[in-house]
Coordinates of C-alpha atoms and ligand atoms in Angstrom, one line a residue:
X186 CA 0.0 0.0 0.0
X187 CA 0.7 3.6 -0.5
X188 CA 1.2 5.6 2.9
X189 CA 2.8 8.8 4.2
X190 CA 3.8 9.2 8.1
X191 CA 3.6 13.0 8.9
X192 CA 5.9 13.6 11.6
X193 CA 9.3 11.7 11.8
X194 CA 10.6 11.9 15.1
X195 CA 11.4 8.9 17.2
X196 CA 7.4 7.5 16.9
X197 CA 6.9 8.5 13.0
X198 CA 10.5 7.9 12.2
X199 CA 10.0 3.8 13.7
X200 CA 6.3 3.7 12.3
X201 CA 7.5 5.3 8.7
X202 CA 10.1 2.3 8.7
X203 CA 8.3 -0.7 9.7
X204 CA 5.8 -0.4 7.3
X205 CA 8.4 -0.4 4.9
X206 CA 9.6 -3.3 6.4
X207 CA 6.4 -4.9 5.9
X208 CA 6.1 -3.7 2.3
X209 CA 4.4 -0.5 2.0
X210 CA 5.7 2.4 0.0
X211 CA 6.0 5.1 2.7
X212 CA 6.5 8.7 2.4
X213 CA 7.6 10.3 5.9
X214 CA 7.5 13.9 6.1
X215 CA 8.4 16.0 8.5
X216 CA 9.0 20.3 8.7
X217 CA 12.9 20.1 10.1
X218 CA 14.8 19.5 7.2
X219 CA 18.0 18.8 8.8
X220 CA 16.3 15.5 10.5
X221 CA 14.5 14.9 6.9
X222 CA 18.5 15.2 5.5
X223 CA 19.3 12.9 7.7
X224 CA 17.0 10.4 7.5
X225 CA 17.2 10.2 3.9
X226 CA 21.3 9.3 4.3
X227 CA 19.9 6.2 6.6
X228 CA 21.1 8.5 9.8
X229 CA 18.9 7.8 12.6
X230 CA 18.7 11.1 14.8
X231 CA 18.2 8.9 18.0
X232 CA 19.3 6.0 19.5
X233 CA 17.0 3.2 18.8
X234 CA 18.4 -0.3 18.4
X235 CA 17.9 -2.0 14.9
X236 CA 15.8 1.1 13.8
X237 CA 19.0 2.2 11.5
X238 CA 19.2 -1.4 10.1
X239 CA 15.5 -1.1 8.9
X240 CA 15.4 2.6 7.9
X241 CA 18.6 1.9 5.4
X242 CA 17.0 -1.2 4.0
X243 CA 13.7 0.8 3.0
X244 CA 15.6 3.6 1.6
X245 CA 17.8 0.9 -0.8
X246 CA 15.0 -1.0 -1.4
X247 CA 12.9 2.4 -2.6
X248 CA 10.2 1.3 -0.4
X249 CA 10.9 4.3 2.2
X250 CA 11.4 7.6 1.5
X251 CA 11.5 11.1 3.0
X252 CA 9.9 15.0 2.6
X253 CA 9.2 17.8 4.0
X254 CA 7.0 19.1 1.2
X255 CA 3.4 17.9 2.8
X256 CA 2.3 18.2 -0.7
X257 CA 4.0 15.5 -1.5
X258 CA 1.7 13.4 0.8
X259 CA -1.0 14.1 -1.2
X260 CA 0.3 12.8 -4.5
X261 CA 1.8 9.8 -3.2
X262 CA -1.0 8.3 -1.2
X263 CA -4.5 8.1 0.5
X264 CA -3.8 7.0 3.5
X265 CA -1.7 9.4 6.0
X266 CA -0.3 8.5 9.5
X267 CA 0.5 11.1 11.9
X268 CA 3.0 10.6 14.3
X269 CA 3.9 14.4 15.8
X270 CA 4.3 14.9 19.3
X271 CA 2.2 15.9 21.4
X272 CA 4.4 17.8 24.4
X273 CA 3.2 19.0 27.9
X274 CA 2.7 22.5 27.1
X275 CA 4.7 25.1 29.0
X276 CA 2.3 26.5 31.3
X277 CA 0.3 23.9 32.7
X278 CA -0.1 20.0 32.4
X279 CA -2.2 19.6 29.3
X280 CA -0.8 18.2 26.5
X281 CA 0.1 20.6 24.1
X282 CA -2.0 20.0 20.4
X283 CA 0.2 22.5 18.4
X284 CA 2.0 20.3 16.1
X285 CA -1.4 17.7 15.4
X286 CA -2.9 20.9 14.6
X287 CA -0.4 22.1 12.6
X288 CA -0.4 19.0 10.8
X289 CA -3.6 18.7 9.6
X290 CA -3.8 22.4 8.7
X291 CA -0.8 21.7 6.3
X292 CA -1.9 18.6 4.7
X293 CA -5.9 19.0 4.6
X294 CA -5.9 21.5 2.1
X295 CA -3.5 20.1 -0.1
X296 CA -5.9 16.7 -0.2
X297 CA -8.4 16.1 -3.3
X298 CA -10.5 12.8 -3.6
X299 CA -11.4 10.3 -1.0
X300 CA -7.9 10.1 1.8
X301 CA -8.3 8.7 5.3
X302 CA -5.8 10.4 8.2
X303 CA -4.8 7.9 11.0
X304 CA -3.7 9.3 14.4
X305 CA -0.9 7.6 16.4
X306 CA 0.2 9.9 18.4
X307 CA -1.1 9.7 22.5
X308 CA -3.8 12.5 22.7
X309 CA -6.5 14.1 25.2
X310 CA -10.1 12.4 25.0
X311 CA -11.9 14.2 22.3
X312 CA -9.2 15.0 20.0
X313 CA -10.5 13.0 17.2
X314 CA -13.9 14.8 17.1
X315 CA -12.3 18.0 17.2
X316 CA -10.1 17.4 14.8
X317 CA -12.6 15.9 12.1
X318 CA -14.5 19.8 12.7
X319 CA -11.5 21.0 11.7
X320 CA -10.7 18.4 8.8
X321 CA -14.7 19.4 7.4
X322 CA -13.6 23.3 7.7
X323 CA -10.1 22.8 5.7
X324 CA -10.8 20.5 3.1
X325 CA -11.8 21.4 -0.3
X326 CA -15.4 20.6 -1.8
X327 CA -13.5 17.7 -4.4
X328 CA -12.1 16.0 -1.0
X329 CA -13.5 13.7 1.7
X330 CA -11.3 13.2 4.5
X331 CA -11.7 10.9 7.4
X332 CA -10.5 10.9 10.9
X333 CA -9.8 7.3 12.6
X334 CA -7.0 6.9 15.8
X335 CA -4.7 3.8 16.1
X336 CA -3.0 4.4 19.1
X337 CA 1.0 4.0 19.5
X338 CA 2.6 1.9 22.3
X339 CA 5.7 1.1 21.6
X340 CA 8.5 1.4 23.9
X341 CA 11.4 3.2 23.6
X342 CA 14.7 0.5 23.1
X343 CA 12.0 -2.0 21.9
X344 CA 10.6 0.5 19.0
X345 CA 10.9 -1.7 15.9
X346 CA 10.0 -4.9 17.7
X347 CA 7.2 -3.7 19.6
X348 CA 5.9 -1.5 15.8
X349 CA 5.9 -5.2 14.0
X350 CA 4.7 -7.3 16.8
X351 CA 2.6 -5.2 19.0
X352 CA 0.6 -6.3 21.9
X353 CA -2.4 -5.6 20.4
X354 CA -3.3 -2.8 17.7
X355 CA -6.5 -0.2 18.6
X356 CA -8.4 1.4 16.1
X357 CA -10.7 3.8 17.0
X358 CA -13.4 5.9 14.2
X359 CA -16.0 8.6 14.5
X360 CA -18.9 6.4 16.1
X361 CA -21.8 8.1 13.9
X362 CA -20.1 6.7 11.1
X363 CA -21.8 4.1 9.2
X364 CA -19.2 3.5 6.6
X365 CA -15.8 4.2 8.1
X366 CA -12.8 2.9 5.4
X367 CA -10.5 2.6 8.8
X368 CA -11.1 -0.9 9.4
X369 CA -10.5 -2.5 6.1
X370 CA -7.5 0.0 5.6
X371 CA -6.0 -1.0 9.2
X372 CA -6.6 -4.9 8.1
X373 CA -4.4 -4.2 5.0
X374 CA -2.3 -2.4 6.4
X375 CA -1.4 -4.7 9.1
X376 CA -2.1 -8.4 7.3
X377 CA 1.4 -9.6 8.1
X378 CA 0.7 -8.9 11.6
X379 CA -2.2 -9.5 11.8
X380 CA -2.1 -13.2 10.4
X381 CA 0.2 -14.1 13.6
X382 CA -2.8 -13.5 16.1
X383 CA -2.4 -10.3 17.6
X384 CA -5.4 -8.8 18.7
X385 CA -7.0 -5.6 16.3
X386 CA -9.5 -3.7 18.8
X387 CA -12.0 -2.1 16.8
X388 CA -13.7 0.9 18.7
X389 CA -15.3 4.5 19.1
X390 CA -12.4 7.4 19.0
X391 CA -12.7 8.1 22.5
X392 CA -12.3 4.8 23.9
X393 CA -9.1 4.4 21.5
X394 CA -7.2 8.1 22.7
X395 CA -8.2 6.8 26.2
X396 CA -7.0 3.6 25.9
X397 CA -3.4 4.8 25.8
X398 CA -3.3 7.2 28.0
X399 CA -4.8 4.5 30.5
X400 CA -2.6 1.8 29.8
X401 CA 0.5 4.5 30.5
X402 CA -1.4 6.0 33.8
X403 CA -1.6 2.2 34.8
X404 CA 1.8 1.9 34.1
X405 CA 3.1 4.9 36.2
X406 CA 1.0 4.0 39.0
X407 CA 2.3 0.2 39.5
X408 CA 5.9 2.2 39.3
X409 CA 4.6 4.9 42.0
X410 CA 2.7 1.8 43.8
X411 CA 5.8 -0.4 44.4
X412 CA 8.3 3.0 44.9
X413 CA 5.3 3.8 47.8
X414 CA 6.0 0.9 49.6
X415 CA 9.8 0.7 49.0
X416 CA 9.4 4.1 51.9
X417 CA 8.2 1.9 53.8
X418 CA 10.9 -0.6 53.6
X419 CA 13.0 2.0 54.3
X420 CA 12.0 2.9 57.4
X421 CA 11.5 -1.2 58.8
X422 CA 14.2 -2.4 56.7
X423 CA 12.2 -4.8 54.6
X424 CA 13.5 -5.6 51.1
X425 CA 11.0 -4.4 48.1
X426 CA 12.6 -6.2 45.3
X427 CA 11.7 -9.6 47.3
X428 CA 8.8 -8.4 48.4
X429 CA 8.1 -7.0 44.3
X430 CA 9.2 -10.9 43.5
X431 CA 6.6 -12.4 46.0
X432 CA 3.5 -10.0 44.9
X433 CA 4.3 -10.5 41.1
X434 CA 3.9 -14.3 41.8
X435 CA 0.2 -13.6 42.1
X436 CA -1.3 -13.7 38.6
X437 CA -3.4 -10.9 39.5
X438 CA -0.5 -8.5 39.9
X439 CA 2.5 -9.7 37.7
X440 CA 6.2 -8.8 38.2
X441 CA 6.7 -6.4 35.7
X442 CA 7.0 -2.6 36.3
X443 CA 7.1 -3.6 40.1
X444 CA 10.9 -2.4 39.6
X445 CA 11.3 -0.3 42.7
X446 CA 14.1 2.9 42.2
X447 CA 14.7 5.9 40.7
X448 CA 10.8 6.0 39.5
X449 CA 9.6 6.7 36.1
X450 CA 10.9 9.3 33.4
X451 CA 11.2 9.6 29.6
X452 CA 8.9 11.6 27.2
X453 CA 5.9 9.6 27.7
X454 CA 4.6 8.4 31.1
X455 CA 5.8 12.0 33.2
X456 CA 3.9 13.9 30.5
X457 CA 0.8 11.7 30.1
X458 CA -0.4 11.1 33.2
X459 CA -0.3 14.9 33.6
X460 CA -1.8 15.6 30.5
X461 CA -4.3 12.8 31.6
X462 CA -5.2 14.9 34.8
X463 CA -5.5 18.1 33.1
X464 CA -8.1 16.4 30.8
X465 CA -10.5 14.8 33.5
X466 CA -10.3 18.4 35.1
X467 CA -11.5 20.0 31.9
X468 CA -14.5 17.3 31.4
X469 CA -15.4 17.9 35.0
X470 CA -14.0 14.5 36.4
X471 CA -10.8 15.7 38.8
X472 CA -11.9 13.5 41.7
X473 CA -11.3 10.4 39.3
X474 CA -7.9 11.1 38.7
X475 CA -6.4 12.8 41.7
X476 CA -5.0 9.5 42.3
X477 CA -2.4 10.9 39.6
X478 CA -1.1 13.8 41.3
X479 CA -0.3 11.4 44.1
X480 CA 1.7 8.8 41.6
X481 CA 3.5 12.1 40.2
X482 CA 4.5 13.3 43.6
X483 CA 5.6 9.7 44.8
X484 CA 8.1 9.6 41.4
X485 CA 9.5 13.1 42.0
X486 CA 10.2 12.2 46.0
X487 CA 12.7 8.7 44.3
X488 CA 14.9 11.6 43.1
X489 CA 15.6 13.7 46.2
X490 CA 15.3 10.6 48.1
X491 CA 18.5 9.1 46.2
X492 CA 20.2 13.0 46.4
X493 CA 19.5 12.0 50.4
X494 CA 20.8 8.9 50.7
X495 CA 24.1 9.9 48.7
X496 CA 24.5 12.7 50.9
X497 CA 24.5 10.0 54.4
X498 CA 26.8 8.3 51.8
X499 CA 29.3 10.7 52.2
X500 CA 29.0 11.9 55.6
X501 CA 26.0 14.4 55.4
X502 CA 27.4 17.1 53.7
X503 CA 27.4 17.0 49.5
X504 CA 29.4 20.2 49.9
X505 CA 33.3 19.7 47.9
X506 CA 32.4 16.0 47.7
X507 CA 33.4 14.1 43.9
X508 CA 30.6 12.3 43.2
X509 CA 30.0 10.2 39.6
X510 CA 26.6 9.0 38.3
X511 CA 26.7 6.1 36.1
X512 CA 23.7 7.0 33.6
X513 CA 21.8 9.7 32.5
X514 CA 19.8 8.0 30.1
X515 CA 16.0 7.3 31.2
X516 CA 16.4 4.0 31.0
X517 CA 19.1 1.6 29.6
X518 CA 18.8 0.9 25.5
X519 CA 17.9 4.8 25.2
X520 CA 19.9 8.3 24.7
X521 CA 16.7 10.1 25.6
X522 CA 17.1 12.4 28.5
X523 CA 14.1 13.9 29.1
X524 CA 13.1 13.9 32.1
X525 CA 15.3 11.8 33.3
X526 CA 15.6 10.6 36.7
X527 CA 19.1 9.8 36.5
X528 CA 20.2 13.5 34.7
X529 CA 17.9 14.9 37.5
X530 CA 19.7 13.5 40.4
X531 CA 22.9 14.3 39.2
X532 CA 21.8 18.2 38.3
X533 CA 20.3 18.0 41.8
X534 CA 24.1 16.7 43.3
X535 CA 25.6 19.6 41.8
X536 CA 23.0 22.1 43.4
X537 CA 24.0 21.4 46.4
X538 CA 28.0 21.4 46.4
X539 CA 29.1 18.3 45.1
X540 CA 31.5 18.2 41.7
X541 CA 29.5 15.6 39.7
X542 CA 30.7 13.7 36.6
X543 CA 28.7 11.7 34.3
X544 CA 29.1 9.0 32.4
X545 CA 26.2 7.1 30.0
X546 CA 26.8 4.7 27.0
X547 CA 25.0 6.7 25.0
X548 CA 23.4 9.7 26.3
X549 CA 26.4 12.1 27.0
X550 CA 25.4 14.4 23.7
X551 CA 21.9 15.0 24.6
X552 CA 22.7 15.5 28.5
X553 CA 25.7 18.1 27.7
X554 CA 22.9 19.9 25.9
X555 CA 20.3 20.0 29.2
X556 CA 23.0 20.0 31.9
X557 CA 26.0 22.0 30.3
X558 CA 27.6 22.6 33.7
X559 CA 28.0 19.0 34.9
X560 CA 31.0 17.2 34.2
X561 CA 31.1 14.5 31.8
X562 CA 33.4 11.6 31.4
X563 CA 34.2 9.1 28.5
X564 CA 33.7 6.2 30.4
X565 CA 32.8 4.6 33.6
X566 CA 35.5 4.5 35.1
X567 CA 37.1 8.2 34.3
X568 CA 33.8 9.1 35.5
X569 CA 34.8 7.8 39.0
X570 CA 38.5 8.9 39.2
X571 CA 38.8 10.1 43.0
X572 CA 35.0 9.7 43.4
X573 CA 33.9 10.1 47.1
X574 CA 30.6 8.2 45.8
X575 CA 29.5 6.4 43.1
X576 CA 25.8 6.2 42.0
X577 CA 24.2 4.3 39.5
X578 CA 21.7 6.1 38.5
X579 CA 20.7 3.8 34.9
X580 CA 20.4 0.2 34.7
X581 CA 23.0 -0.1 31.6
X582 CA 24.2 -3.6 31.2
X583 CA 27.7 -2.3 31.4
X584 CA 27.1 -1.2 35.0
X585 CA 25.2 -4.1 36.3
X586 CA 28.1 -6.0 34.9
X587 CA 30.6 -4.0 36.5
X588 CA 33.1 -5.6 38.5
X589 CA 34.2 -3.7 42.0
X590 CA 37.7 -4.1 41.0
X591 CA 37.5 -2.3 37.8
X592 CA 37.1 1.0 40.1
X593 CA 39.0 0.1 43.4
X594 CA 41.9 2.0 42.3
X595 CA 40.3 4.9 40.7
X596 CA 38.1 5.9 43.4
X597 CA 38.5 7.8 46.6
X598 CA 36.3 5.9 48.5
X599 CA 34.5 2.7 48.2
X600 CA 30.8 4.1 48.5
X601 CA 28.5 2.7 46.1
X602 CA 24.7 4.0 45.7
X603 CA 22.1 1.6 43.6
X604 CA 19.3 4.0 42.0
X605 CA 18.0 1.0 40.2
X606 CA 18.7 -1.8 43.0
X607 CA 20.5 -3.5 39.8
X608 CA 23.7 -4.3 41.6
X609 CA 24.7 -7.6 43.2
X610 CA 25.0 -6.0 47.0
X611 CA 26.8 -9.4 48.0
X612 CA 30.0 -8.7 45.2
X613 CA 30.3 -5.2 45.9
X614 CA 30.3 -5.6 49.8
X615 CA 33.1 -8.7 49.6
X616 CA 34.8 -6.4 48.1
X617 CA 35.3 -4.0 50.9
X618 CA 32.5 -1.2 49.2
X619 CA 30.5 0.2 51.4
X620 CA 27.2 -0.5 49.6
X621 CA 23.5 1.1 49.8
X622 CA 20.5 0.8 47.7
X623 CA 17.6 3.2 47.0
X624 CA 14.5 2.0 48.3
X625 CA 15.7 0.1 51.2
X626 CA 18.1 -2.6 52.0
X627 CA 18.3 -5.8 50.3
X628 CA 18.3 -8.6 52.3
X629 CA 17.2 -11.1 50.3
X630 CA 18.3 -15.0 51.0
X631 CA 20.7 -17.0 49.2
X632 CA 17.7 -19.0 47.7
X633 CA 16.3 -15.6 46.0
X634 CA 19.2 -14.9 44.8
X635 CA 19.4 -18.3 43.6
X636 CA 16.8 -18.4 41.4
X637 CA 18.1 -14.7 39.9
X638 CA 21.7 -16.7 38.7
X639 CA 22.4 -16.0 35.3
X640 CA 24.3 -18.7 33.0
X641 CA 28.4 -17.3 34.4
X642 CA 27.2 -18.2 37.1
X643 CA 26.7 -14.3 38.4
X644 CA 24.1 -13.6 41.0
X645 CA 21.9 -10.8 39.8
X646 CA 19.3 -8.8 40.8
X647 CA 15.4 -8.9 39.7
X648 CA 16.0 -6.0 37.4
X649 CA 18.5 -7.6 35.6
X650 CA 16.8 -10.8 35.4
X651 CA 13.6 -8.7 33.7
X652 CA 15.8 -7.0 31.3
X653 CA 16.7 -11.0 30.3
X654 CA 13.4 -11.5 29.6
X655 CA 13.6 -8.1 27.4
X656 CA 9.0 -7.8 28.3
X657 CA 9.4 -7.5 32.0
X658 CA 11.3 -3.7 32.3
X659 CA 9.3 -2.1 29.3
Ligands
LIG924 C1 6.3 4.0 27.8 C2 5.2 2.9 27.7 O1 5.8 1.7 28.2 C3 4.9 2.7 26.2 O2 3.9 1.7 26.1 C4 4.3 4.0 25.7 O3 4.0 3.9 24.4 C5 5.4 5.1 25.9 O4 5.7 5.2 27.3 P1 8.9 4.3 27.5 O5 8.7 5.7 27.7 O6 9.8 3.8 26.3 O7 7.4 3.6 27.2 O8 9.4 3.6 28.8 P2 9.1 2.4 29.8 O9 9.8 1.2 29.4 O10 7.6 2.3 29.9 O11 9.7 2.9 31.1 C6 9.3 4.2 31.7 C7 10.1 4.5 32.9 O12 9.8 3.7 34.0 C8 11.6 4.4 32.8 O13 12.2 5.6 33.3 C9 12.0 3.2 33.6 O14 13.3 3.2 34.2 C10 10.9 3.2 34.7 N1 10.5 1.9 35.3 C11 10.0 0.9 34.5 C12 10.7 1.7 36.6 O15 11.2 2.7 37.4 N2 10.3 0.5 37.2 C13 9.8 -0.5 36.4 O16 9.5 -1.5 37.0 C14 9.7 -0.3 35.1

């Protein structure tokens, strides 16, 4: 099929090549030419494993190819994805509709004949049905243009896998529609992967843009739910992650996102479940969703709990202290900083005293440009030259696989602080570190820890054991 994606950041970008990948001819188009430019060479703008693979193989194989002339989308097809973002706005908590808007104003009126326009991106209830007013104002009299939502979920560090084998794909249309195309397009458009079973929910546009922004409020909330109770364990000295492992056993609740630590970031749940707020206060409903304000606070106290705890670390007093944080990334597999825990604790470090060098795989560019004053170091362990602490403040493989000996003589003193209670306490303490986790000790018994023991024979934590299972973290 013939299909544009309007909007080619990291959602448009992923969705422009996967369904090249499953053999669509795909326009993306997109206003910053330097990102078009460099998409076009097969440069990926972000980091997003495998996506580059895919992107050049739909550019050589002419199945993928890039604009910024949204003219262009209507010549080459009838059915146009849109994939912009959809930001918190910069005075308040709603999500900010700008770029949709923008969008629609540039392609509409370029559109003759019959085209539909499938949303993706995550938007307030009642989007849709304002957006088709606007379609009916901007279109010409030879056009008819319809509004359906599909909904995006995909992760960020399992983009292209979660793109071709989703979950479960939502399509939402106008419900006084009697003759929507959406369906039939969507079935087309996703045969391939739709033929291996996955799940296509056919539904009204409301319950498809609320759909997402539940699934990521639920999301947040089981993260602020098990960071809630890892205070608790603070204060009696109970361990969370066995606790996490002994809840998730029960079907009902599931181990994953029970992941107590540093709390949520990224550009997606922060920003939602705001967004998602702001909404049920503008229809009326802000009892329903206070609930949110509470998960929000819980993730924002991880950060200056962790800033706490360092500080003990070191005596009380951040003041003069060396301190390196091991990630700045939002999570590991990602250069996306925004708002990131990790970047936020370290920025927070430096407010009150301490010299603080960072060091991420992969998120060192993007961080120099939100925290220019921090230090940065080109790798772990220059990170923690003469270090009074050392926090890890990003699951990275690299860390988790860290051996204490590979910093013993670079750092000043042997203080370790686990943001992501990824580390093996047991290694680090043998080896003469004094070593605390966020969220409470962790106690847990040589059987637990057991039944966590990867292949070498390593003992490792639940987190690492869910990022082996590659579902259970994201
Ligand atoms: C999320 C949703 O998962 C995805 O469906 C949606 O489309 C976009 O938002 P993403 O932002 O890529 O995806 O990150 P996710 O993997 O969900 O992690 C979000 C944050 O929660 C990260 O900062 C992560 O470190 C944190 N987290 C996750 C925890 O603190 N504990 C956990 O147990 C799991």
């Amino acid at each position: 099929m013939k299909l544009t994606v309007i909007g080619c950041g990291y959602l448009g970008a992923t969705h422009a090549a996967c369904m090249a990948e499953l053999g669509h001819d795909v326009l993306g188009i997109d206003i910053d030419a330097d990102k078009i430019a460099r998409l076009r060479a097969g440069d990926v703008p972000f980091f997003e494993p495998g996506l580059a693979d895919i992107i050049r193989r739909g550019l050589s194989s002419g199945r993928l190819s890039f604009s910024t002339d949204h003219r262009e989308a209507a010549r080459h097809a009838s059915v146009h994805f849109l994939g912009v973002g959809t930001p918190q706005e910069t005075r308040g908590h709603a999500a900010d509709l700008g770029h949709v808007n923008a969008a629609i104003d540039a392609l509409v009126p370029t559109l003759t004949g019959q085209h539909l326009i499938i949303g993706k991106s995550t938007v307030p209830v009642g989007t849709c049905a304002g957006l088709a007013q606007r379609v009916a104002v901007l279109a010409g009299r030879d056009a008819s243009v319809e509004v359906a939502w599909s909904p995006e979920f995909l992760r960020e560090g399992f983009a292209v896998e979660d793109s071709l084998a989703p979950d479960r794909l939502v399509l939402g249309v106008n419900p006084a529609s009697t003759a929507s195309s959406a369906p039939a397009v969507i079935r087309e458009v996703y045969r391939e992967v739709l033929e291996t079973g996955i799940p296509l929910i056919e539904t009204d546009w409301s319950t498809a843009e609320l759909v997402k922004v539940a699934a990521n409020a639920f999301l947040a909330t089981k993260i602020s739910f098990i960071n809630a109770i890892s205070e608790i364990c603070e204060i009696v000295d109970a361990d969370v992650t066995t606790l996490a492992d002994a809840i998730g056993h029960d079907q009902r609740i599931g181990r994953k996102f029970l992941n107590a630590g540093l709390g949520f970031g990224g550009g997606c749940l922060p920003k939602d479940i705001r967004a998602f707020a702001a909404r049920a206060e503008e229809i009326g409903a802000s009892g329903a969703l206070g609930f949110l304000r509470e998960v929000d606070a819980i993730n924002m106290r991880r950060r200056s709990a962790a800033v706490e705890l360092t500080a003990q670390a070191v005596g009380g007093d951040l003041l003069g202290r060396n301190i390196a944080v091991l990630g700045a990334s939002f999570k590991p597999e990602s250069d996306d900083v925004r708002d990131s825990p990790a970047l936020s604790v370290a920025a927070q470090l430096a407010l009150y005293g301490a010299a603080v060098t960072v060091f991420d795989p992969k998120a060192l560019d993007n961080s120099r440009r939100v925290q220019p004053m921090l230090g940065y170091a080109g790798s772990a362990r220059e990170a923690c030259d003469r270090a009074d602490a050392v926090v890890v403040a990003t699951e990275w493989a690299e860390f988790v696989h860290m051996s204490p000996d590979e910093l013993d003589p670079v750092v000043r003193a042997k203080v370790i602080i686990d943001g992501r209670r990824c580390l093996d306490p047991w290694m680090w303490r043998e080896a003469g570190w004094n070593y605390v986790a966020i969220g409470g000790p962790v106690t847990g018994t040589a059987a637990g820890a057991d039944a966590r023991r990867d292949t070498a024979g390593r003992t490792l934590p639940a987190t690492v054991t869910a990022l082996a299972s590659r579902r259970i973290l994201g």
